[in-house]
């Protein structure tokens, strides 16, 4: 008879994600994960597999949350350029209060040699690029984004600007500087 999970999987993933995000994969011990999640080692192993499996599940949990934020920013926009701007601005409060930066970028620097992690990150990067490319294409078709470059080239620009903005926000907390970064990067599209 299969075991029934008696815990909230999302809460456990959130706790594990926060722990990995704070310490990184290498520096996070199983005891820290036990303490953070409230589950014993055997429950963690039985439910998620080994530490790397739990890390991957935590990373997917993080990316799902990020995707929900992207979707909310897009849905609140009157046009595609505003949607792109909303995506940047939606992360301002997090950047101002949290010095950890983006979990996926931390993962890229710490675990880029792991083939399965690299494939996951490449896939999520491509999904982000496709999202930005569609927004740019729609914006070009509606006239709110110029056609000086292809939608793919602008998608790469926006993606790179977003990644750089998130990295800059690790140390820079001045809202005027951060807003200036956003506005300057997105002015290329106008």
JSON list of C-alpha atoms in Angstrom, two decimals:
[
{"chain": "A", "resi": 1, "resn": "UNK", "atom": "CA", "xyz": [0.00, 0.00, 0.00]},
{"chain": "A", "resi": 2, "resn": "UNK", "atom": "CA", "xyz": [1.51, 3.37, -1.01]},
{"chain": "A", "resi": 3, "resn": "UNK", "atom": "CA", "xyz": [2.38, 5.83, 1.70]},
{"chain": "A", "resi": 4, "resn": "UNK", "atom": "CA", "xyz": [0.15, 8.83, 2.11]},
{"chain": "A", "resi": 5, "resn": "UNK", "atom": "CA", "xyz": [1.94, 12.14, 2.62]},
{"chain": "A", "resi": 6, "resn": "UNK", "atom": "CA", "xyz": [0.77, 13.71, 5.86]},
{"chain": "A", "resi": 7, "resn": "UNK", "atom": "CA", "xyz": [2.45, 17.03, 5.21]},
{"chain": "A", "resi": 8, "resn": "UNK", "atom": "CA", "xyz": [1.82, 19.96, 2.92]},
{"chain": "A", "resi": 9, "resn": "UNK", "atom": "CA", "xyz": [4.15, 19.36, -0.02]},
{"chain": "A", "resi": 10, "resn": "UNK", "atom": "CA", "xyz": [4.13, 23.02, -1.10]},
{"chain": "A", "resi": 11, "resn": "UNK", "atom": "CA", "xyz": [5.08, 24.19, 2.40]},
{"chain": "A", "resi": 12, "resn": "UNK", "atom": "CA", "xyz": [7.92, 21.69, 2.56]},
{"chain": "A", "resi": 13, "resn": "UNK", "atom": "CA", "xyz": [9.18, 22.75, -0.86]},
{"chain": "A", "resi": 14, "resn": "UNK", "atom": "CA", "xyz": [8.96, 26.40, 0.16]},
{"chain": "A", "resi": 15, "resn": "UNK", "atom": "CA", "xyz": [10.98, 25.73, 3.32]},
{"chain": "A", "resi": 16, "resn": "UNK", "atom": "CA", "xyz": [13.57, 23.70, 1.42]},
{"chain": "A", "resi": 17, "resn": "UNK", "atom": "CA", "xyz": [13.75, 26.35, -1.30]},
{"chain": "A", "resi": 18, "resn": "UNK", "atom": "CA", "xyz": [14.33, 29.12, 1.26]},
{"chain": "A", "resi": 19, "resn": "UNK", "atom": "CA", "xyz": [17.09, 27.06, 2.88]},
{"chain": "A", "resi": 20, "resn": "UNK", "atom": "CA", "xyz": [18.85, 26.26, -0.40]},
{"chain": "A", "resi": 21, "resn": "UNK", "atom": "CA", "xyz": [18.45, 29.87, -1.53]},
{"chain": "A", "resi": 22, "resn": "UNK", "atom": "CA", "xyz": [20.00, 31.20, 1.69]},
{"chain": "A", "resi": 23, "resn": "UNK", "atom": "CA", "xyz": [22.96, 28.81, 1.79]},
{"chain": "A", "resi": 24, "resn": "UNK", "atom": "CA", "xyz": [23.39, 27.38, -1.71]},
{"chain": "A", "resi": 25, "resn": "UNK", "atom": "CA", "xyz": [23.27, 23.71, -2.58]},
{"chain": "A", "resi": 26, "resn": "UNK", "atom": "CA", "xyz": [26.78, 22.78, -1.44]},
{"chain": "A", "resi": 27, "resn": "UNK", "atom": "CA", "xyz": [26.59, 24.53, 1.93]},
{"chain": "A", "resi": 28, "resn": "UNK", "atom": "CA", "xyz": [23.11, 23.26, 2.83]},
{"chain": "A", "resi": 29, "resn": "UNK", "atom": "CA", "xyz": [23.19, 20.20, 5.06]},
{"chain": "A", "resi": 30, "resn": "UNK", "atom": "CA", "xyz": [20.48, 17.58, 5.36]},
{"chain": "A", "resi": 31, "resn": "UNK", "atom": "CA", "xyz": [20.13, 18.61, 9.00]},
{"chain": "A", "resi": 32, "resn": "UNK", "atom": "CA", "xyz": [19.33, 22.18, 7.93]},
{"chain": "A", "resi": 33, "resn": "UNK", "atom": "CA", "xyz": [16.68, 20.80, 5.57]},
{"chain": "A", "resi": 34, "resn": "UNK", "atom": "CA", "xyz": [15.25, 18.62, 8.36]},
{"chain": "A", "resi": 35, "resn": "UNK", "atom": "CA", "xyz": [15.12, 21.62, 10.67]},
{"chain": "A", "resi": 36, "resn": "UNK", "atom": "CA", "xyz": [13.58, 23.91, 8.03]},
{"chain": "A", "resi": 37, "resn": "UNK", "atom": "CA", "xyz": [10.94, 21.49, 6.77]},
{"chain": "A", "resi": 38, "resn": "UNK", "atom": "CA", "xyz": [10.03, 19.82, 10.05]},
{"chain": "A", "resi": 39, "resn": "UNK", "atom": "CA", "xyz": [10.32, 16.40, 8.39]},
{"chain": "A", "resi": 40, "resn": "UNK", "atom": "CA", "xyz": [12.73, 13.72, 9.46]},
{"chain": "A", "resi": 41, "resn": "UNK", "atom": "CA", "xyz": [15.42, 12.47, 7.09]},
{"chain": "A", "resi": 42, "resn": "UNK", "atom": "CA", "xyz": [13.57, 9.33, 6.08]},
{"chain": "A", "resi": 43, "resn": "UNK", "atom": "CA", "xyz": [10.43, 11.33, 5.19]},
{"chain": "A", "resi": 44, "resn": "UNK", "atom": "CA", "xyz": [12.50, 13.71, 3.08]},
{"chain": "A", "resi": 45, "resn": "UNK", "atom": "CA", "xyz": [14.27, 10.85, 1.30]},
{"chain": "A", "resi": 46, "resn": "UNK", "atom": "CA", "xyz": [11.07, 8.84, 0.81]},
{"chain": "A", "resi": 47, "resn": "UNK", "atom": "CA", "xyz": [9.11, 11.82, -0.48]},
{"chain": "A", "resi": 48, "resn": "UNK", "atom": "CA", "xyz": [11.72, 13.68, -2.53]},
{"chain": "A", "resi": 49, "resn": "UNK", "atom": "CA", "xyz": [14.70, 11.38, -3.06]},
{"chain": "A", "resi": 50, "resn": "UNK", "atom": "CA", "xyz": [18.22, 12.52, -2.27]},
{"chain": "A", "resi": 51, "resn": "UNK", "atom": "CA", "xyz": [19.43, 16.05, -1.57]},
{"chain": "A", "resi": 52, "resn": "UNK", "atom": "CA", "xyz": [19.87, 16.81, -5.28]},
{"chain": "A", "resi": 53, "resn": "UNK", "atom": "CA", "xyz": [16.32, 15.62, -6.04]},
{"chain": "A", "resi": 54, "resn": "UNK", "atom": "CA", "xyz": [14.99, 17.88, -3.29]},
{"chain": "A", "resi": 55, "resn": "UNK", "atom": "CA", "xyz": [17.07, 20.74, -4.67]},
{"chain": "A", "resi": 56, "resn": "UNK", "atom": "CA", "xyz": [15.63, 20.22, -8.16]},
{"chain": "A", "resi": 57, "resn": "UNK", "atom": "CA", "xyz": [12.10, 20.11, -6.76]},
{"chain": "A", "resi": 58, "resn": "UNK", "atom": "CA", "xyz": [12.84, 23.31, -4.82]},
{"chain": "A", "resi": 59, "resn": "UNK", "atom": "CA", "xyz": [14.21, 24.98, -7.93]},
{"chain": "A", "resi": 60, "resn": "UNK", "atom": "CA", "xyz": [11.08, 24.00, -9.88]},
{"chain": "A", "resi": 61, "resn": "UNK", "atom": "CA", "xyz": [8.99, 25.40, -7.02]},
{"chain": "A", "resi": 62, "resn": "UNK", "atom": "CA", "xyz": [10.96, 28.67, -7.26]},
{"chain": "A", "resi": 63, "resn": "UNK", "atom": "CA", "xyz": [10.52, 28.84, -11.04]},
{"chain": "A", "resi": 64, "resn": "UNK", "atom": "CA", "xyz": [6.79, 28.16, -10.75]},
{"chain": "A", "resi": 65, "resn": "UNK", "atom": "CA", "xyz": [6.49, 31.09, -8.35]},
{"chain": "A", "resi": 66, "resn": "UNK", "atom": "CA", "xyz": [8.46, 33.29, -10.72]},
{"chain": "A", "resi": 67, "resn": "UNK", "atom": "CA", "xyz": [6.23, 32.24, -13.62]},
{"chain": "A", "resi": 68, "resn": "UNK", "atom": "CA", "xyz": [3.17, 33.17, -11.58]},
{"chain": "A", "resi": 69, "resn": "UNK", "atom": "CA", "xyz": [4.68, 36.62, -11.00]},
{"chain": "A", "resi": 70, "resn": "UNK", "atom": "CA", "xyz": [5.35, 36.99, -14.73]},
{"chain": "A", "resi": 71, "resn": "UNK", "atom": "CA", "xyz": [1.78, 35.98, -15.54]},
{"chain": "A", "resi": 72, "resn": "UNK", "atom": "CA", "xyz": [0.35, 38.47, -13.04]},
{"chain": "A", "resi": 73, "resn": "UNK", "atom": "CA", "xyz": [2.51, 41.27, -14.46]},
{"chain": "A", "resi": 74, "resn": "UNK", "atom": "CA", "xyz": [1.38, 40.47, -18.01]},
{"chain": "A", "resi": 75, "resn": "UNK", "atom": "CA", "xyz": [-2.29, 40.23, -17.07]},
{"chain": "A", "resi": 76, "resn": "UNK", "atom": "CA", "xyz": [-2.20, 43.66, -15.39]},
{"chain": "A", "resi": 77, "resn": "UNK", "atom": "CA", "xyz": [-0.78, 45.38, -18.47]},
{"chain": "A", "resi": 78, "resn": "UNK", "atom": "CA", "xyz": [-2.68, 47.39, -21.06]},
{"chain": "A", "resi": 79, "resn": "UNK", "atom": "CA", "xyz": [-0.10, 46.55, -23.78]},
{"chain": "A", "resi": 80, "resn": "UNK", "atom": "CA", "xyz": [3.03, 44.39, -24.26]},
{"chain": "A", "resi": 81, "resn": "UNK", "atom": "CA", "xyz": [5.60, 47.08, -23.43]},
{"chain": "A", "resi": 82, "resn": "UNK", "atom": "CA", "xyz": [3.78, 47.80, -20.19]},
{"chain": "A", "resi": 83, "resn": "UNK", "atom": "CA", "xyz": [3.80, 44.04, -19.47]},
{"chain": "A", "resi": 84, "resn": "UNK", "atom": "CA", "xyz": [7.58, 43.93, -19.84]},
{"chain": "A", "resi": 85, "resn": "UNK", "atom": "CA", "xyz": [7.94, 47.01, -17.64]},
{"chain": "A", "resi": 86, "resn": "UNK", "atom": "CA", "xyz": [5.59, 45.44, -15.07]},
{"chain": "A", "resi": 87, "resn": "UNK", "atom": "CA", "xyz": [7.78, 42.33, -14.90]},
{"chain": "A", "resi": 88, "resn": "UNK", "atom": "CA", "xyz": [10.78, 44.45, -13.96]},
{"chain": "A", "resi": 89, "resn": "UNK", "atom": "CA", "xyz": [8.86, 46.63, -11.52]},
{"chain": "A", "resi": 90, "resn": "UNK", "atom": "CA", "xyz": [7.14, 43.66, -9.87]},
{"chain": "A", "resi": 91, "resn": "UNK", "atom": "CA", "xyz": [10.53, 42.51, -8.55]},
{"chain": "A", "resi": 92, "resn": "UNK", "atom": "CA", "xyz": [11.52, 45.91, -7.07]},
{"chain": "A", "resi": 93, "resn": "UNK", "atom": "CA", "xyz": [10.17, 45.21, -3.56]},
{"chain": "A", "resi": 94, "resn": "UNK", "atom": "CA", "xyz": [11.97, 41.85, -3.43]},
{"chain": "A", "resi": 95, "resn": "UNK", "atom": "CA", "xyz": [15.21, 43.35, -4.70]},
{"chain": "A", "resi": 96, "resn": "UNK", "atom": "CA", "xyz": [15.06, 46.14, -2.11]},
{"chain": "A", "resi": 97, "resn": "UNK", "atom": "CA", "xyz": [14.49, 43.83, 0.84]},
{"chain": "A", "resi": 98, "resn": "UNK", "atom": "CA", "xyz": [16.29, 40.63, -0.14]},
{"chain": "A", "resi": 99, "resn": "UNK", "atom": "CA", "xyz": [20.03, 40.45, -0.83]},
{"chain": "A", "resi": 100, "resn": "UNK", "atom": "CA", "xyz": [20.02, 36.84, -2.00]},
{"chain": "A", "resi": 101, "resn": "UNK", "atom": "CA", "xyz": [19.41, 37.70, -5.64]},
{"chain": "A", "resi": 102, "resn": "UNK", "atom": "CA", "xyz": [17.76, 35.31, -8.05]},
{"chain": "A", "resi": 103, "resn": "UNK", "atom": "CA", "xyz": [17.87, 31.65, -6.99]},
{"chain": "A", "resi": 104, "resn": "UNK", "atom": "CA", "xyz": [18.21, 30.38, -10.55]},
{"chain": "A", "resi": 105, "resn": "UNK", "atom": "CA", "xyz": [21.18, 32.68, -11.20]},
{"chain": "A", "resi": 106, "resn": "UNK", "atom": "CA", "xyz": [22.83, 31.46, -8.00]},
{"chain": "A", "resi": 107, "resn": "UNK", "atom": "CA", "xyz": [22.20, 27.94, -9.20]},
{"chain": "A", "resi": 108, "resn": "UNK", "atom": "CA", "xyz": [23.82, 28.73, -12.56]},
{"chain": "A", "resi": 109, "resn": "UNK", "atom": "CA", "xyz": [27.02, 29.81, -10.89]},
{"chain": "A", "resi": 110, "resn": "UNK", "atom": "CA", "xyz": [27.11, 27.01, -8.31]},
{"chain": "A", "resi": 111, "resn": "UNK", "atom": "CA", "xyz": [25.91, 23.96, -10.24]},
{"chain": "A", "resi": 112, "resn": "UNK", "atom": "CA", "xyz": [26.40, 24.69, -13.94]},
{"chain": "A", "resi": 113, "resn": "UNK", "atom": "CA", "xyz": [28.49, 21.54, -14.35]},
{"chain": "A", "resi": 114, "resn": "UNK", "atom": "CA", "xyz": [25.57, 19.29, -13.37]},
{"chain": "A", "resi": 115, "resn": "UNK", "atom": "CA", "xyz": [24.04, 18.14, -16.67]},
{"chain": "A", "resi": 116, "resn": "UNK", "atom": "CA", "xyz": [20.46, 17.82, -15.43]},
{"chain": "A", "resi": 117, "resn": "UNK", "atom": "CA", "xyz": [20.55, 21.21, -13.65]},
{"chain": "A", "resi": 118, "resn": "UNK", "atom": "CA", "xyz": [22.06, 22.83, -16.74]},
{"chain": "A", "resi": 119, "resn": "UNK", "atom": "CA", "xyz": [19.34, 21.31, -18.95]},
{"chain": "A", "resi": 120, "resn": "UNK", "atom": "CA", "xyz": [16.64, 22.52, -16.55]},
{"chain": "A", "resi": 121, "resn": "UNK", "atom": "CA", "xyz": [18.09, 26.04, -16.49]},
{"chain": "A", "resi": 122, "resn": "UNK", "atom": "CA", "xyz": [18.46, 26.10, -20.28]},
{"chain": "A", "resi": 123, "resn": "UNK", "atom": "CA", "xyz": [14.82, 25.08, -20.60]},
{"chain": "A", "resi": 124, "resn": "UNK", "atom": "CA", "xyz": [13.62, 27.76, -18.19]},
{"chain": "A", "resi": 125, "resn": "UNK", "atom": "CA", "xyz": [15.80, 30.32, -19.95]},
{"chain": "A", "resi": 126, "resn": "UNK", "atom": "CA", "xyz": [14.23, 29.38, -23.28]},
{"chain": "A", "resi": 127, "resn": "UNK", "atom": "CA", "xyz": [10.74, 29.66, -21.76]},
{"chain": "A", "resi": 128, "resn": "UNK", "atom": "CA", "xyz": [11.58, 33.17, -20.53]},
{"chain": "A", "resi": 129, "resn": "UNK", "atom": "CA", "xyz": [12.99, 34.10, -23.93]},
{"chain": "A", "resi": 130, "resn": "UNK", "atom": "CA", "xyz": [9.85, 32.82, -25.66]},
{"chain": "A", "resi": 131, "resn": "UNK", "atom": "CA", "xyz": [7.68, 34.83, -23.28]},
{"chain": "A", "resi": 132, "resn": "UNK", "atom": "CA", "xyz": [9.68, 38.02, -23.92]},
{"chain": "A", "resi": 133, "resn": "UNK", "atom": "CA", "xyz": [9.80, 37.30, -27.66]},
{"chain": "A", "resi": 134, "resn": "UNK", "atom": "CA", "xyz": [6.01, 36.99, -27.81]},
{"chain": "A", "resi": 135, "resn": "UNK", "atom": "CA", "xyz": [5.55, 40.20, -25.84]},
{"chain": "A", "resi": 136, "resn": "UNK", "atom": "CA", "xyz": [7.98, 42.04, -28.13]},
{"chain": "A", "resi": 137, "resn": "UNK", "atom": "CA", "xyz": [6.38, 40.62, -31.29]},
{"chain": "A", "resi": 138, "resn": "UNK", "atom": "CA", "xyz": [2.92, 41.60, -30.05]},
{"chain": "A", "resi": 139, "resn": "UNK", "atom": "CA", "xyz": [4.26, 45.04, -29.14]},
{"chain": "A", "resi": 140, "resn": "UNK", "atom": "CA", "xyz": [5.83, 45.45, -32.55]},
{"chain": "A", "resi": 141, "resn": "UNK", "atom": "CA", "xyz": [2.59, 44.44, -34.25]},
{"chain": "A", "resi": 142, "resn": "UNK", "atom": "CA", "xyz": [0.60, 46.92, -32.15]},
{"chain": "A", "resi": 143, "resn": "UNK", "atom": "CA", "xyz": [3.16, 49.71, -32.63]},
{"chain": "A", "resi": 144, "resn": "UNK", "atom": "CA", "xyz": [4.27, 50.18, -29.00]},
{"chain": "A", "resi": 145, "resn": "UNK", "atom": "CA", "xyz": [7.68, 48.55, -29.63]},
{"chain": "A", "resi": 146, "resn": "UNK", "atom": "CA", "xyz": [9.90, 49.54, -32.54]},
{"chain": "A", "resi": 147, "resn": "UNK", "atom": "CA", "xyz": [11.00, 47.16, -35.28]},
{"chain": "A", "resi": 148, "resn": "UNK", "atom": "CA", "xyz": [14.68, 48.16, -35.32]},
{"chain": "A", "resi": 149, "resn": "UNK", "atom": "CA", "xyz": [15.60, 44.61, -34.24]},
{"chain": "A", "resi": 150, "resn": "UNK", "atom": "CA", "xyz": [13.86, 41.27, -34.49]},
{"chain": "A", "resi": 151, "resn": "UNK", "atom": "CA", "xyz": [11.60, 40.12, -31.67]},
{"chain": "A", "resi": 152, "resn": "UNK", "atom": "CA", "xyz": [14.20, 37.44, -30.81]},
{"chain": "A", "resi": 153, "resn": "UNK", "atom": "CA", "xyz": [17.03, 39.98, -30.59]},
{"chain": "A", "resi": 154, "resn": "UNK", "atom": "CA", "xyz": [14.95, 42.22, -28.35]},
{"chain": "A", "resi": 155, "resn": "UNK", "atom": "CA", "xyz": [13.92, 39.19, -26.27]},
{"chain": "A", "resi": 156, "resn": "UNK", "atom": "CA", "xyz": [17.60, 38.48, -25.62]},
{"chain": "A", "resi": 157, "resn": "UNK", "atom": "CA", "xyz": [18.14, 42.14, -24.72]},
{"chain": "A", "resi": 158, "resn": "UNK", "atom": "CA", "xyz": [15.21, 42.15, -22.26]},
{"chain": "A", "resi": 159, "resn": "UNK", "atom": "CA", "xyz": [16.23, 38.81, -20.76]},
{"chain": "A", "resi": 160, "resn": "UNK", "atom": "CA", "xyz": [19.82, 39.96, -20.30]},
{"chain": "A", "resi": 161, "resn": "UNK", "atom": "CA", "xyz": [18.67, 43.30, -18.86]},
{"chain": "A", "resi": 162, "resn": "UNK", "atom": "CA", "xyz": [16.39, 41.49, -16.42]},
{"chain": "A", "resi": 163, "resn": "UNK", "atom": "CA", "xyz": [19.17, 39.15, -15.29]},
{"chain": "A", "resi": 164, "resn": "UNK", "atom": "CA", "xyz": [21.59, 42.07, -14.89]},
{"chain": "A", "resi": 165, "resn": "UNK", "atom": "CA", "xyz": [18.99, 44.09, -13.00]},
{"chain": "A", "resi": 166, "resn": "UNK", "atom": "CA", "xyz": [18.46, 41.20, -10.58]},
{"chain": "A", "resi": 167, "resn": "UNK", "atom": "CA", "xyz": [22.22, 40.84, -10.05]},
{"chain": "A", "resi": 168, "resn": "UNK", "atom": "CA", "xyz": [22.72, 44.59, -9.55]},
{"chain": "A", "resi": 169, "resn": "UNK", "atom": "CA", "xyz": [19.94, 44.54, -6.97]},
{"chain": "A", "resi": 170, "resn": "UNK", "atom": "CA", "xyz": [21.98, 42.28, -4.71]},
{"chain": "A", "resi": 171, "resn": "UNK", "atom": "CA", "xyz": [24.10, 45.29, -3.71]},
{"chain": "A", "resi": 172, "resn": "UNK", "atom": "CA", "xyz": [22.20, 48.32, -5.01]},
{"chain": "A", "resi": 173, "resn": "UNK", "atom": "CA", "xyz": [19.04, 49.14, -3.05]},
{"chain": "A", "resi": 174, "resn": "UNK", "atom": "CA", "xyz": [18.49, 52.74, -4.18]},
{"chain": "A", "resi": 175, "resn": "UNK", "atom": "CA", "xyz": [15.06, 52.68, -5.83]},
{"chain": "A", "resi": 176, "resn": "UNK", "atom": "CA", "xyz": [15.91, 55.60, -8.11]},
{"chain": "A", "resi": 177, "resn": "UNK", "atom": "CA", "xyz": [18.98, 53.81, -9.45]},
{"chain": "A", "resi": 178, "resn": "UNK", "atom": "CA", "xyz": [17.00, 50.60, -9.97]},
{"chain": "A", "resi": 179, "resn": "UNK", "atom": "CA", "xyz": [14.16, 52.41, -11.74]},
{"chain": "A", "resi": 180, "resn": "UNK", "atom": "CA", "xyz": [16.72, 54.21, -13.90]},
{"chain": "A", "resi": 181, "resn": "UNK", "atom": "CA", "xyz": [18.22, 50.86, -14.91]},
{"chain": "A", "resi": 182, "resn": "UNK", "atom": "CA", "xyz": [14.78, 49.59, -15.90]},
{"chain": "A", "resi": 183, "resn": "UNK", "atom": "CA", "xyz": [13.82, 52.69, -17.83]},
{"chain": "A", "resi": 184, "resn": "UNK", "atom": "CA", "xyz": [17.12, 52.95, -19.71]},
{"chain": "A", "resi": 185, "resn": "UNK", "atom": "CA", "xyz": [17.11, 49.27, -20.67]},
{"chain": "A", "resi": 186, "resn": "UNK", "atom": "CA", "xyz": [13.53, 49.37, -21.88]},
{"chain": "A", "resi": 187, "resn": "UNK", "atom": "CA", "xyz": [13.93, 52.68, -23.73]},
{"chain": "A", "resi": 188, "resn": "UNK", "atom": "CA", "xyz": [15.67, 50.68, -26.47]},
{"chain": "A", "resi": 189, "resn": "UNK", "atom": "CA", "xyz": [12.29, 49.13, -27.29]},
{"chain": "A", "resi": 190, "resn": "UNK", "atom": "CA", "xyz": [10.40, 52.42, -27.67]}
]
